[in-house]
Short mmCIF file of C-alpha atoms and ligand atoms in Angstrom, two decimals:
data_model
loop_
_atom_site.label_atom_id
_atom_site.label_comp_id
_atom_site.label_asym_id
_atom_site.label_seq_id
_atom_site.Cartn_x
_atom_site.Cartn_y
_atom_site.Cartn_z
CA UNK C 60 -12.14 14.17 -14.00
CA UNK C 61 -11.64 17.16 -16.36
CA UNK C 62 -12.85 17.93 -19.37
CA UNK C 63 -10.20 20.87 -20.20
CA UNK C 64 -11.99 23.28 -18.66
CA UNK C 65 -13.71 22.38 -15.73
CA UNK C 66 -12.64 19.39 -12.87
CA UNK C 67 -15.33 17.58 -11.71
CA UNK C 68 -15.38 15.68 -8.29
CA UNK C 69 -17.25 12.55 -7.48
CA UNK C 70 -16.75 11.06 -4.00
CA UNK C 71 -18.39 9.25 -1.50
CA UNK C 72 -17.64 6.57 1.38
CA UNK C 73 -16.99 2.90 1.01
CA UNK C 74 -15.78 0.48 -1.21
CA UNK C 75 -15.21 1.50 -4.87
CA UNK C 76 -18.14 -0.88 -6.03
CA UNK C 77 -20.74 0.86 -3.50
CA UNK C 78 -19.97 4.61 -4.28
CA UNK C 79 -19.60 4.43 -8.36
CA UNK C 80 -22.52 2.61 -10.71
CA UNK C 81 -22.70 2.98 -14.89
CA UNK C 82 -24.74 6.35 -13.94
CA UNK C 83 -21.96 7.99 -11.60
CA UNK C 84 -19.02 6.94 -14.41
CA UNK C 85 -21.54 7.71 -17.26
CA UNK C 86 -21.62 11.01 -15.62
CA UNK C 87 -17.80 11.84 -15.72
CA UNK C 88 -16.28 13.05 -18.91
CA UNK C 89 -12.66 14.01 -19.74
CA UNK C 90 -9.35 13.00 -20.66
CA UNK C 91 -7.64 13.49 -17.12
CA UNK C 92 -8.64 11.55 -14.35
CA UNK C 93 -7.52 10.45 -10.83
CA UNK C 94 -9.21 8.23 -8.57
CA UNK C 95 -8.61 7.10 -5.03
CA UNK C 96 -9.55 4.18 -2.48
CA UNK C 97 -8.69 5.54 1.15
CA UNK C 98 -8.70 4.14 4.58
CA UNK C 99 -8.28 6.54 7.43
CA UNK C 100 -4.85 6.84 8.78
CA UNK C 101 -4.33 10.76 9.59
CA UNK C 102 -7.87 12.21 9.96
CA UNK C 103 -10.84 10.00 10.44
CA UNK C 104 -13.19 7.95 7.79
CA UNK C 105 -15.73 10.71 7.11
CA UNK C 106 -16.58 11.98 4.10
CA UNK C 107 -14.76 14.87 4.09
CA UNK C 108 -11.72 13.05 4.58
CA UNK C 109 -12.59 10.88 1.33
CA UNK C 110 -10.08 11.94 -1.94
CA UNK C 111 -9.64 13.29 -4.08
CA UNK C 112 -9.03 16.08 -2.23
CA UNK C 113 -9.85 19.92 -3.98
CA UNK C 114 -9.58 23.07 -3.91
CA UNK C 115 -9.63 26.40 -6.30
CA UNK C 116 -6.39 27.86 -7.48
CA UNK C 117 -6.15 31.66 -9.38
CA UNK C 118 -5.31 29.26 -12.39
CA UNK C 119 -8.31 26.93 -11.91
CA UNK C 120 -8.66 23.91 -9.70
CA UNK C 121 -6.84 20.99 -8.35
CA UNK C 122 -7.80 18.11 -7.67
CA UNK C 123 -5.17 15.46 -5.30
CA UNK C 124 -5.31 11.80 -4.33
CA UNK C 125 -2.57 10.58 -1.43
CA UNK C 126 -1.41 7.21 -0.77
CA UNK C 127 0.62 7.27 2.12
CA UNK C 128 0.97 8.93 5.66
CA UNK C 129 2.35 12.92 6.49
CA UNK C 130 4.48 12.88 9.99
CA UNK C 131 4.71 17.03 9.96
CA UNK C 132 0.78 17.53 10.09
CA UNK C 133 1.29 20.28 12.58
CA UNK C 134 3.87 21.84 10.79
CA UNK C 135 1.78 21.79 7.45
CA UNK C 136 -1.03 23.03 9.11
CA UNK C 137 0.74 25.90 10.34
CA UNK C 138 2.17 26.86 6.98
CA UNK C 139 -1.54 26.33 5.89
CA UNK C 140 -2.93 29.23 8.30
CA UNK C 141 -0.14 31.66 7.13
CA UNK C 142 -1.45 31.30 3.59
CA UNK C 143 -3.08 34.66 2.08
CA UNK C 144 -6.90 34.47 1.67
CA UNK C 145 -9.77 32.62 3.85
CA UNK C 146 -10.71 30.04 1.03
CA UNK C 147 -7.10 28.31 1.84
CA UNK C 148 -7.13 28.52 5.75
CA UNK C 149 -7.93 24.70 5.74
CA UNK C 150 -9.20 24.53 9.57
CA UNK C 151 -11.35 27.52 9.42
CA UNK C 152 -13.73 26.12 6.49
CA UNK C 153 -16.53 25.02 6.97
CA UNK C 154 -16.33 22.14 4.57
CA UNK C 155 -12.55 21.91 5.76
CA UNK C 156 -10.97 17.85 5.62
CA UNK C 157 -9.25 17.08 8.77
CA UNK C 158 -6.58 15.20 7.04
CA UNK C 159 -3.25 15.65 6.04
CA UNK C 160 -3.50 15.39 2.45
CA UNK C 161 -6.01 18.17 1.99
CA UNK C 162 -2.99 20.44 3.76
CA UNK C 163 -0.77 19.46 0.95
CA UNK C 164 -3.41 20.53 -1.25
CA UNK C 165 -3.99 23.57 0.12
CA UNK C 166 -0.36 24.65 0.02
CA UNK C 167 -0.12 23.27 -3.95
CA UNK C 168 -3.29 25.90 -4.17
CA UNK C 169 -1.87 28.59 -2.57
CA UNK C 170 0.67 30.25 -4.23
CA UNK C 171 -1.16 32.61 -6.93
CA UNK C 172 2.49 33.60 -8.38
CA UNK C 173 3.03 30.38 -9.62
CA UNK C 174 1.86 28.20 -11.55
CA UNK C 175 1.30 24.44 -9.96
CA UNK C 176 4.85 22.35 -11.00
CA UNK C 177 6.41 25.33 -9.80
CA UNK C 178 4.84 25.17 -6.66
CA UNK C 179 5.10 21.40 -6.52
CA UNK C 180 8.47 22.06 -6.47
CA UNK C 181 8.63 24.76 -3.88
CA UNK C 182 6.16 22.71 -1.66
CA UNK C 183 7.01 19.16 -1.72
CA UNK C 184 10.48 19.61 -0.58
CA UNK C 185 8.78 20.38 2.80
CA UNK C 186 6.32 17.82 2.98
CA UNK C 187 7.98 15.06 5.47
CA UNK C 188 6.81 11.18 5.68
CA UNK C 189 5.08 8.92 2.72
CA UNK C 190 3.60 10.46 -0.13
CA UNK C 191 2.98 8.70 -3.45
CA UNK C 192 0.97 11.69 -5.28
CA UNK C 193 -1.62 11.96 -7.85
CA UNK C 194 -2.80 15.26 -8.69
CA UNK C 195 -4.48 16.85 -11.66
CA UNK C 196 -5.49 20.51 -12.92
CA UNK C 197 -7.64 21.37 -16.32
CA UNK C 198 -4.69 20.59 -18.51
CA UNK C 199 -2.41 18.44 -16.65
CA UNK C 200 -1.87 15.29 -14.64
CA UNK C 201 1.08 15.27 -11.91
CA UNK C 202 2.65 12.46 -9.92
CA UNK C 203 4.91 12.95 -7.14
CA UNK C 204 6.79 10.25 -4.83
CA UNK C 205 8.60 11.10 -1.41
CA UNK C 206 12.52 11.15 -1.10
CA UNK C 207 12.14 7.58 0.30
CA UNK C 208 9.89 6.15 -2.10
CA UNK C 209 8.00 4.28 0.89
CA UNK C 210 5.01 3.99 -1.17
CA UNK C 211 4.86 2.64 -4.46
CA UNK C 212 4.19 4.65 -7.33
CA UNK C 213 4.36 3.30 -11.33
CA UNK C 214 4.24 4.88 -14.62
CA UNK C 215 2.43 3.15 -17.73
CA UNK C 216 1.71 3.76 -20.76
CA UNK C 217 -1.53 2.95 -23.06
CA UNK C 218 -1.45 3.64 -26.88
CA UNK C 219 -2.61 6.77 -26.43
CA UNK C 220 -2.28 8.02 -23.02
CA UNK C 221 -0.24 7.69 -19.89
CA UNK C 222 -1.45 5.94 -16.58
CA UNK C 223 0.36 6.46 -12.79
CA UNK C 224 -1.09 3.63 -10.24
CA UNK C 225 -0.18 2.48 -7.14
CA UNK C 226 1.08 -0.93 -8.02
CA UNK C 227 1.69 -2.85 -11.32
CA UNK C 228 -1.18 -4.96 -11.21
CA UNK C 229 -3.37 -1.66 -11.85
CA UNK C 230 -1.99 -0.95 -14.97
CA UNK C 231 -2.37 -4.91 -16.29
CA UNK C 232 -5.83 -4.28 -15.71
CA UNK C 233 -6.76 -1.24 -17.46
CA UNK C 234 -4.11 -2.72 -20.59
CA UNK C 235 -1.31 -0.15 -19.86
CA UNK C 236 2.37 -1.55 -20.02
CA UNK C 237 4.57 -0.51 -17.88
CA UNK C 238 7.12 2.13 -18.14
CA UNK C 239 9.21 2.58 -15.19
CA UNK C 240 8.46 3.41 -11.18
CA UNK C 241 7.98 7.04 -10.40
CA UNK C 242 11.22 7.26 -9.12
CA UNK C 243 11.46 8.70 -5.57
CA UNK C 244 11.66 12.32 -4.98
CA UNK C 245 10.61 12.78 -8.69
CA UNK C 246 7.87 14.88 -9.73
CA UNK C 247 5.59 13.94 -13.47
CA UNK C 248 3.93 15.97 -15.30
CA UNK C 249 1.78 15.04 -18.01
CA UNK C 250 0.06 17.43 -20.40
CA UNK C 251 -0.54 17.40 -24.12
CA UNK C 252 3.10 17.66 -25.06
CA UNK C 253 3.69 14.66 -23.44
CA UNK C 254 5.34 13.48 -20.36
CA UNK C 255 8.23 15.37 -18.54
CA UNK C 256 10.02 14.67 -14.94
CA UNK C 257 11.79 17.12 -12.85
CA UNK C 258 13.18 16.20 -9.07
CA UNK C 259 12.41 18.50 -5.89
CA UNK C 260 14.59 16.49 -3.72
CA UNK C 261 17.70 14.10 -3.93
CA UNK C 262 16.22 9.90 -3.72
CA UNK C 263 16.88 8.01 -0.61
CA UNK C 264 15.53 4.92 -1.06
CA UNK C 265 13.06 3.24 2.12
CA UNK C 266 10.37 1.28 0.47
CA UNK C 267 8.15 -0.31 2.83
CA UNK C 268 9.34 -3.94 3.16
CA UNK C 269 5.41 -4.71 4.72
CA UNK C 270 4.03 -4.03 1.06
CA UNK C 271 6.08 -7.10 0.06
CA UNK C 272 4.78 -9.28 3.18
CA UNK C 273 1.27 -8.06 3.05
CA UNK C 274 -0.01 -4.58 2.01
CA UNK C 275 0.39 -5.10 -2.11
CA UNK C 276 -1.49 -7.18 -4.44
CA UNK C 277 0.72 -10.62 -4.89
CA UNK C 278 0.60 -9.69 -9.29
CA UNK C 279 2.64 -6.48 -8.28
CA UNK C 280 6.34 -5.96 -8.78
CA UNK C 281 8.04 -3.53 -6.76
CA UNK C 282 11.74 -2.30 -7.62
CA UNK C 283 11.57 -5.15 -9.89
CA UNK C 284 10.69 -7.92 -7.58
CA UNK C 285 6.88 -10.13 -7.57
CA UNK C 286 5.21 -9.73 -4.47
CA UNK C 287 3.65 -12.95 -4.63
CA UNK C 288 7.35 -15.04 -5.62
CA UNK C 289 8.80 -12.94 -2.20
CA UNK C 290 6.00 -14.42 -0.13
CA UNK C 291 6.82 -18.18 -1.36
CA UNK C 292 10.19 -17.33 -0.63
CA UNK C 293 9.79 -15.82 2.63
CA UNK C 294 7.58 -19.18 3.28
CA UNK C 295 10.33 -21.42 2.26
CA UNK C 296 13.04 -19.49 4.05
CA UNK C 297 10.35 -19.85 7.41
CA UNK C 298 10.62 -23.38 6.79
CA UNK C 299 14.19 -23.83 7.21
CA UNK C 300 14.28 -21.57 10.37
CA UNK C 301 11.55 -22.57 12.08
CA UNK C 302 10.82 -26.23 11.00
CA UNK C 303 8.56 -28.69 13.03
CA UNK C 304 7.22 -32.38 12.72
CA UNK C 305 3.23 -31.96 11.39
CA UNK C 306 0.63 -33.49 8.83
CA UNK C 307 -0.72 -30.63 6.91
CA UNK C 308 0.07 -27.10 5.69
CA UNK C 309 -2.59 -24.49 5.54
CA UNK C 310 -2.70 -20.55 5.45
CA UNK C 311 -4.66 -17.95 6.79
CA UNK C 312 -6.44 -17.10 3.63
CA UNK C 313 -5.57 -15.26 1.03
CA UNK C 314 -2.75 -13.25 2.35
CA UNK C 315 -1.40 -16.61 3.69
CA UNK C 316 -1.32 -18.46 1.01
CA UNK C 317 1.96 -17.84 -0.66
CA UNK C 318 3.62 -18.10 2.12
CA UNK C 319 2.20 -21.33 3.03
CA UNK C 320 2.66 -22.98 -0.48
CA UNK C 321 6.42 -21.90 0.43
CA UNK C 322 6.62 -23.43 3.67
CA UNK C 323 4.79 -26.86 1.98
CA UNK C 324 7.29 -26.64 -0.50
CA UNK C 325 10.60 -26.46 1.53
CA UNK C 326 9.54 -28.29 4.28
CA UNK C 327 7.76 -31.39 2.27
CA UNK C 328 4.94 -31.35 4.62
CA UNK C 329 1.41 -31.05 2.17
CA UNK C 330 -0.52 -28.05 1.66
CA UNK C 331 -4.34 -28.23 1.86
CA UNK C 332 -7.06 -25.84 2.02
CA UNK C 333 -8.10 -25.82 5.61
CA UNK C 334 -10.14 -22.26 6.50
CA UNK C 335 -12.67 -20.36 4.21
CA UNK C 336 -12.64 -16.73 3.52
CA UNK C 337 -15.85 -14.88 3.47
CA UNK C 338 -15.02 -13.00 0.06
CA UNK C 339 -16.95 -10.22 0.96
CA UNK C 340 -14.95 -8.93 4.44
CA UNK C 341 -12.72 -6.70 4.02
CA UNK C 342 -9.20 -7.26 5.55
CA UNK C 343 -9.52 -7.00 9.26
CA UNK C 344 -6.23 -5.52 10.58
CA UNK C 345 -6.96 -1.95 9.22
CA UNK C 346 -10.30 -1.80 10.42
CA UNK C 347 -9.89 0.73 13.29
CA UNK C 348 -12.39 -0.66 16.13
CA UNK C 349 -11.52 -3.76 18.48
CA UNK C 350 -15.11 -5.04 18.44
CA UNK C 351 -15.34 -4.68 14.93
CA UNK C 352 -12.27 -6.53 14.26
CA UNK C 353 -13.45 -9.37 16.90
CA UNK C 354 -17.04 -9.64 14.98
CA UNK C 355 -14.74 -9.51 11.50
CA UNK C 356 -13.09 -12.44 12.72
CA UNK C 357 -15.73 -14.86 12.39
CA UNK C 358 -17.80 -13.67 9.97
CA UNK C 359 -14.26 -13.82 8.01
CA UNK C 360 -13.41 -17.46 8.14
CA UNK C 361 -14.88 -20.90 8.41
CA UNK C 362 -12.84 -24.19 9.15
CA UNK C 363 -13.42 -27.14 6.77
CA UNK C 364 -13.73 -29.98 9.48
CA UNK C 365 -13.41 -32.66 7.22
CA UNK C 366 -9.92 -31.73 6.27
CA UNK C 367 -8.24 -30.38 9.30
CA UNK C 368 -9.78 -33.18 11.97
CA UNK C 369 -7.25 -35.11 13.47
CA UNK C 370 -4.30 -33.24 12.02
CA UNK C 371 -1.45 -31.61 13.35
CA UNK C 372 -1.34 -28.42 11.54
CA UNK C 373 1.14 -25.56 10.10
CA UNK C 374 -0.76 -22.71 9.90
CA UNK C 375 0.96 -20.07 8.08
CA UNK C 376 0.67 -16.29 8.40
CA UNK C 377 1.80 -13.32 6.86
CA UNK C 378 1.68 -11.10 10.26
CA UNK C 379 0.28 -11.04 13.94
CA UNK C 380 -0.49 -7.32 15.06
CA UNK C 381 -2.93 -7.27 18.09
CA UNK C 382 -3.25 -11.21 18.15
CA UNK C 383 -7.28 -11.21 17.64
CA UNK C 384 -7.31 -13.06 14.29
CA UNK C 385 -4.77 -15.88 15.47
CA UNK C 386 -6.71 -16.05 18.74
CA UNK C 387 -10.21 -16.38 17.04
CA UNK C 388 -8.33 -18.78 14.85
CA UNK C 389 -6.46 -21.12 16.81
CA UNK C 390 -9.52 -21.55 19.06
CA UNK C 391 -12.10 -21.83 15.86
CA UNK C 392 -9.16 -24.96 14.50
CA UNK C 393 -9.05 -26.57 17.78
CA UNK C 394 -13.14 -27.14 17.72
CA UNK C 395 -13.10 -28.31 14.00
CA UNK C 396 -10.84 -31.04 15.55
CA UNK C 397 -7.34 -30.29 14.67
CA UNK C 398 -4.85 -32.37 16.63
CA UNK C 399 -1.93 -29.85 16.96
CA UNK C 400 -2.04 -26.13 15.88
CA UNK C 401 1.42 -24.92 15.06
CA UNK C 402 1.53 -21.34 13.54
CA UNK C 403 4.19 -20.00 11.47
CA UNK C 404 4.26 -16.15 10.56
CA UNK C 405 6.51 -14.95 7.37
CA UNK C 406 7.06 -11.58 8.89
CA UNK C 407 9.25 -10.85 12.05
CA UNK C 408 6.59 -10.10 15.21
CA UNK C 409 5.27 -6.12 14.70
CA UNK C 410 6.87 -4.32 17.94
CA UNK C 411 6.32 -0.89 16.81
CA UNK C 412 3.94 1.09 15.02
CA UNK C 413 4.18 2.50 11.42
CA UNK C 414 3.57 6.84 11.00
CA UNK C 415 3.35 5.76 6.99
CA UNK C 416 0.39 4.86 5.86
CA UNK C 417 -0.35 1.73 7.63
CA UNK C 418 -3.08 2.27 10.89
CA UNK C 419 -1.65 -0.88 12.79
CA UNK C 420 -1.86 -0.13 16.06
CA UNK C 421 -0.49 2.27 18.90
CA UNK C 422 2.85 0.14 20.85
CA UNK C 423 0.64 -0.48 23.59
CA UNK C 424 -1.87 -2.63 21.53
CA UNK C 425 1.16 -4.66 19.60
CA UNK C 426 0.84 -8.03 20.94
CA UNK C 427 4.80 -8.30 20.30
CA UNK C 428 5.86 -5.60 22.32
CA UNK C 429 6.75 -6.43 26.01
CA UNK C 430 6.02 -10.22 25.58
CA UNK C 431 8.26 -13.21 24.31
CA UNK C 432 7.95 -15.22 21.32
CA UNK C 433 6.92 -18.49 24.01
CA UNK C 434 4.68 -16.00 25.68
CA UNK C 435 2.58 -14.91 22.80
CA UNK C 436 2.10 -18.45 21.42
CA UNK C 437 0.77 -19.45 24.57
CA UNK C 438 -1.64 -16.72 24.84
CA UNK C 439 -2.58 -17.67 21.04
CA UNK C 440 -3.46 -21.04 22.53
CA UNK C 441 -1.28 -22.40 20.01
CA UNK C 442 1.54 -25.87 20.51
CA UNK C 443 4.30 -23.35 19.19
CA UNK C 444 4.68 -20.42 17.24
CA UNK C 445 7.43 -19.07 15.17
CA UNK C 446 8.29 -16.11 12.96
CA UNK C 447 10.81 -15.38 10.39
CA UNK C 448 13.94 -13.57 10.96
CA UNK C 449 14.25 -9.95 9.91
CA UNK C 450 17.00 -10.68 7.35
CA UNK C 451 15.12 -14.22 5.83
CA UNK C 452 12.04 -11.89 4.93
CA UNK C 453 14.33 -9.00 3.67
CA UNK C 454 16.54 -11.51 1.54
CA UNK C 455 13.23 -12.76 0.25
CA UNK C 456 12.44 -9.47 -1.26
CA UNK C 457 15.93 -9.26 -3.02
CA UNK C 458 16.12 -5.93 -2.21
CA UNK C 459 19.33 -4.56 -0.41
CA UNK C 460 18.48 -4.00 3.62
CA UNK C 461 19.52 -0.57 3.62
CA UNK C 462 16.59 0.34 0.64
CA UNK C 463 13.63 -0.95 2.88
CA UNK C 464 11.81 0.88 5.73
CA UNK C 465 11.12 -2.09 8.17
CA UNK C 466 10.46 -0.04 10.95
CA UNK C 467 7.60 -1.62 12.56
CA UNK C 468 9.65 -4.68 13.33
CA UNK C 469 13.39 -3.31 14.29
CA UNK C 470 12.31 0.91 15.15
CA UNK C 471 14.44 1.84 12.75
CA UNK C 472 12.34 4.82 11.66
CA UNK C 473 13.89 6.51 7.97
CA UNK C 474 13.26 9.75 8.66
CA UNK C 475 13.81 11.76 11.84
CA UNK C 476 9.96 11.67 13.75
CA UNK C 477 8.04 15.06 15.47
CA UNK C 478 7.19 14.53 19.00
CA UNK C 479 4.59 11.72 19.41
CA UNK C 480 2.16 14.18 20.12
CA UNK C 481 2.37 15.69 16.94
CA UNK C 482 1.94 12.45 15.06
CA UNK C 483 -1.55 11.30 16.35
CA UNK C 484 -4.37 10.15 14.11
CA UNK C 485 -7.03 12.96 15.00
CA UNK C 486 -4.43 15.76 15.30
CA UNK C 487 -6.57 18.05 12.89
CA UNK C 488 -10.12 16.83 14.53
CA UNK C 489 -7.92 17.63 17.85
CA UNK C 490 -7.14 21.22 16.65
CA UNK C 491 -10.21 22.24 15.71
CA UNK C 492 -12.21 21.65 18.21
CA UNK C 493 -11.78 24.28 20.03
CA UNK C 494 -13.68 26.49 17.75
CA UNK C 495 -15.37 24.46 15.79
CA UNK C 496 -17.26 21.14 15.88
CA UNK C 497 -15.62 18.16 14.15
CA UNK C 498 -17.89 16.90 11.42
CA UNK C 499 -20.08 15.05 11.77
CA UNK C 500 -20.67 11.32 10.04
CA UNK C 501 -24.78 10.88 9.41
CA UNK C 502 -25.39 13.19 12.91
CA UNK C 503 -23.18 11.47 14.78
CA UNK C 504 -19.81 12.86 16.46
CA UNK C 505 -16.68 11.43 15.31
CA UNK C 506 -14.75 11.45 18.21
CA UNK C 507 -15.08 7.72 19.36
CA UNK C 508 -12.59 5.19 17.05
CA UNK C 509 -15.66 2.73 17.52
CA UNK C 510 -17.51 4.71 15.32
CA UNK C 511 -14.69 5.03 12.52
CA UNK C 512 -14.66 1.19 12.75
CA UNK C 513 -18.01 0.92 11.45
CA UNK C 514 -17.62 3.65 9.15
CA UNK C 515 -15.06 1.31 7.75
CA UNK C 516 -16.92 -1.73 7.56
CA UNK C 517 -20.17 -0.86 6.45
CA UNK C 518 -18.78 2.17 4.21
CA UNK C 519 -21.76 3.30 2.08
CA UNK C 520 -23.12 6.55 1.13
CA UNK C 521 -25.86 7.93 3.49
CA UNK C 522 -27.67 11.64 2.58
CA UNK C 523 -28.04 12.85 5.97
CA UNK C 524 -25.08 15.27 5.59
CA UNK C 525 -25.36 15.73 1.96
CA UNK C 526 -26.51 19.17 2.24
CA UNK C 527 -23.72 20.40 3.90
CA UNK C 528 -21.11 18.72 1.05
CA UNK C 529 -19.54 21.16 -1.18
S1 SF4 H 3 7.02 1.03 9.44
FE1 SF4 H 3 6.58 -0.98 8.54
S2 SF4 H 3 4.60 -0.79 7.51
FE2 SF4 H 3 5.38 1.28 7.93
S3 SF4 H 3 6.46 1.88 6.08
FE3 SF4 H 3 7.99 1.00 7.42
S4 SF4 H 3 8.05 -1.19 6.89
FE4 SF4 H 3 6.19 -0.32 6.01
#
């Protein structure tokens, strides 16, 4: 938040309703702000890792938030180290993130000669992967969105000031209307003579086709299109392809749901409420630990007996990655009773993993690679299982095939990849530790991924390592 002359940070671990109260907000005064929810994808959940990310400039500070995923870490880094003057030599700090965004921010900080669009513009150009960008000094907000526009990135407008968010839904809520999407390779700047755009690199269109089957909220529109109306349609189109003689329709709540009402729809079978979500668990895919994710399972969902007993069952899906929730599921249906379990899933099966943003899984752990459709139904436990083709869920989205990154289901990557070595998770903890100890989470190392899964869950802020924060 700044004030005009001074940025103030305030960040901690967990969800958004643990780490701020009416005295942290009370606290923050300004007329810039930007504001970030991460999980870990490039650099582990610690707090240092946490955004916005900051740093000092010769002109003041900056101050970045990152949705997205960096494939040329190790080149960043490297351009990092060459940069004149300790305070920007991200792996030496003490204090230093071990994630790829703080790089970026180093390299918008370090150019003394000019001033921060014009390094934006310098910069960015060499930053490779997804990056939808918030970033912020005293006297002006930026917004930046890679060549492919994986991420998505909007621009609103309030009466009297100007809002960038992640998805459309964000700017309903805080009363903005919307403008227009940060289009990609574009670079905003916002100041007190208003709003002006510039472009570091030519657009090639990739948006993630997963944000419309999963990742955004269903009261988004992306390039135009409702998330939730492409996830009916992707359920009706599953229907057609993949029809099959039951009683009852349910979904895997919530991210089911649309999907499912779809599928009920085209296929005239009901729909029904058959599984309860715990409100309060998080989404289970993206937490990074296997046992976590197998405790999340249950404490996720309950059956309602009374409904599903004695039915043969369409249960609809939006994705299987590892196969743990369908498992759990399938199994937990089964006891409550339920004659046949047939799932459907309104994405084609995940076969390889995603460098953008989205921590699915190495190959190894993709239940879809190396087994058959038949295979990985039976080792669901389920009577059959089918998914939708790659080109029902794309023509659900109405955008043209060759605008979409769908990577994770045909390899198709849109941008040329670094050697897989260079594209690992804890490549900055990696580098460091040679001379210098990662940092550590409440005394703990943070080498282990089962202790970034409980990071995840349980999120928080604890004061053991609050005397070492900047
Ligand atoms: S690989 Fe998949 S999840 Fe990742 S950006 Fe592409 S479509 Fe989205």
């Amino acid at each position: 938040m700044s004030n005009g002359s001074q940025i103030l940070v305030f960040k901690d671990m967990g969800l958004v309703s643990q780490v701020f109260d009416e005295a942290s907000l009370g606290s923050l005064h300004g007329h810039i702000a930007v504001g970030h929810a991460r999980y870990s994808t490039t650099g582990s959940s610690v707090w240092e890792n946490a955004q916005p990310t900051f740093r000092a400039t010769v002109h003041g500070s900056l101050a970045l938030g990152h949705n997205g995923n960096l494939v040329n870490t190790a080149e960043l880094a490297a351009m990092v180290a060459e940069l004149p003057g300790e305070e920007h030599v991200s792996r030496s700090g003490r204090n230093a993130a071990t994630n790829d965004t703080d790089l970026v921010t180093a390299l918008l900080a370090g150019h003394p000669d000019l001033s921060i669009e014009e390094t934006a513009k310098v910069v960015l150009p060499k930053v490779k992967g997804a990056f939808s960008l918030v970033f912020m000094d005293e006297h002006t907000l930026y917004a930046a969105r890679d060549p492919q526009g994986i991420r998505p990135l909007v621009l609103g407008r309030l009466e009297r000031g100007w809002v960038v968010a992640s998805e459309t839904a964000a700017l309903d809520i805080c009363g903005a209307s919307f403008i227009r999407e940060v289009e990609p390779g574009e670079l905003i700047a916002i100041d007190e003579n208003g709003m002006r755009s510039s472009r570091f690199a030519e657009a090639k269109p990739k948006g993630c086709v997963f944000e419309y089957v999963y990742l955004a909220r269903p009261d988004t529109s992306i390039a135009g299109r409702n998330v939730h109306l492409s996830r009916v349609e992707m359920g009706r189109r599953l229907a057609k392809e993949a029809p099959v003689e039951a009683d009852l329709v349910i979904a895997t709540p919530e991210s089911g749901t649309p999907a499912a009402i779809g599928y009920a729809e085209a296929s005239g079978i009901p729909y029904g409420s058959g599984l309860v979500k715990n409100a309060y668990v998080g989404r289970t895919f993206i937490q990074p630990s296997q046992t976590i994710r197998q405790l999340g399972i249950r404490l996720k969902l309950n059956p309602l007996r009374e409904v599903i007993a004695g039915k043969r069952l369409v249960v609809v899906d939006d994705s299987i990655v590892r196969g743990n929730t369908q498992r759990a599921l399938v199994k937990m249906l089964r006891e409550a009773g339920a004659a046949e379990v047939h799932i459907r899933i309104s994405s084609p099966p995940v076969k390889w993993p995603c460098f953008f943003g989205i921590d699915f899984a190495t190959r190894a752990e993709l239940i879809a690679n190396g087994m058959t459709i038949e295979e990985i139904g039976r080792t669901l436990g389920a009577d059959s299982l089918s998914y939708i083709s790659i080109d029902g869920m794309i023509e659900a989205t109405k955008q043209p095939k060759d605008r979409l990154c769908r990577a994770c289901f045909d390899g198709e990557y849109p941008m040329e990849l670094p050697d897989p070595a260079l594209l690992g998770k804890l490549l900055l903890e990696a580098e460091i530790k040679g001379g210098q100890q990662p940092p550590a989470v409440r005394g703990k190392p943070t080498s282990g991924s089962d202790l970034d899964g409980v990071q995840s869950l349980l999120g928080g802020a604890g004061a053991a390592d609050a005397l070492r924060r900047p």
